[in-house]
Amino acid sequence: MPRKTVDSAPLYAFDAQLRAAHGRLCGVDEAGRGPLCGPVCCAAVILDPEDPIPGVTDSKKLSAQRREALYQEIVRRALAYCVEFVSPQEIDEKNILWATMAGMTRAVTGLAASPDYVLVDGNRCPPDLPVPAQAVIKGDANSASIAAASILAKVSRDHYMLELDAQYPQYELAKHKGYPTARHYELIAQYGIQPFYRRSFLKKQGYWP
């Protein structure tokens, strides 16, 4: 049976209305705000409205295999994209919200082409963006640009965590991707803390002085 492709037309239609009003659109999203370790990954994407990518939608609605395939298509066909990693150290220094905001800003300013208007997933925009922006609640399910950014952010972070897992297999990072599962806490108690952990996240659990 052929695989059913997600209908991305409504997401592209959402963007088309805003593009008509504001010009070249950039979608921004992040992955990894909740885990105990590893970076937050922020992505900014300018899609080509003349070359829509079928199946683009919220990364959480896609299988890992489908996300990987769409990641490759987005990287190949987008007008511009930038992926920014926010380190655990920056998260500890600024707190998770403002570290993520900084990462989103760097992703936008790192684009090879300048957008006229930025769509940010969630309920607030980074205050330092160099162009006008709009927050979109559940943007990854409504905007093709934000959905594409969500896919780039999620896949990029998963790739990073798999590389980390190869270096530190005792933490089973490939399974839980750093999220606060019961098993993850057991492994932290057994093997201790590494530099890729977020101190501010672990203080609450008493794992860090």
Coordinates of C-alpha atoms in Angstrom, one line a residue, residues 13 17 53 66 68 79 120:
A13 CA -2.0 28.6 2.0
Q17 CA -1.6 35.0 2.8
I53 CA 7.5 20.2 -0.6
R66 CA 9.7 10.5 7.2
E68 CA 14.7 12.3 7.8
L79 CA 15.8 29.2 -0.5
V120 CA 7.9 32.1 15.3

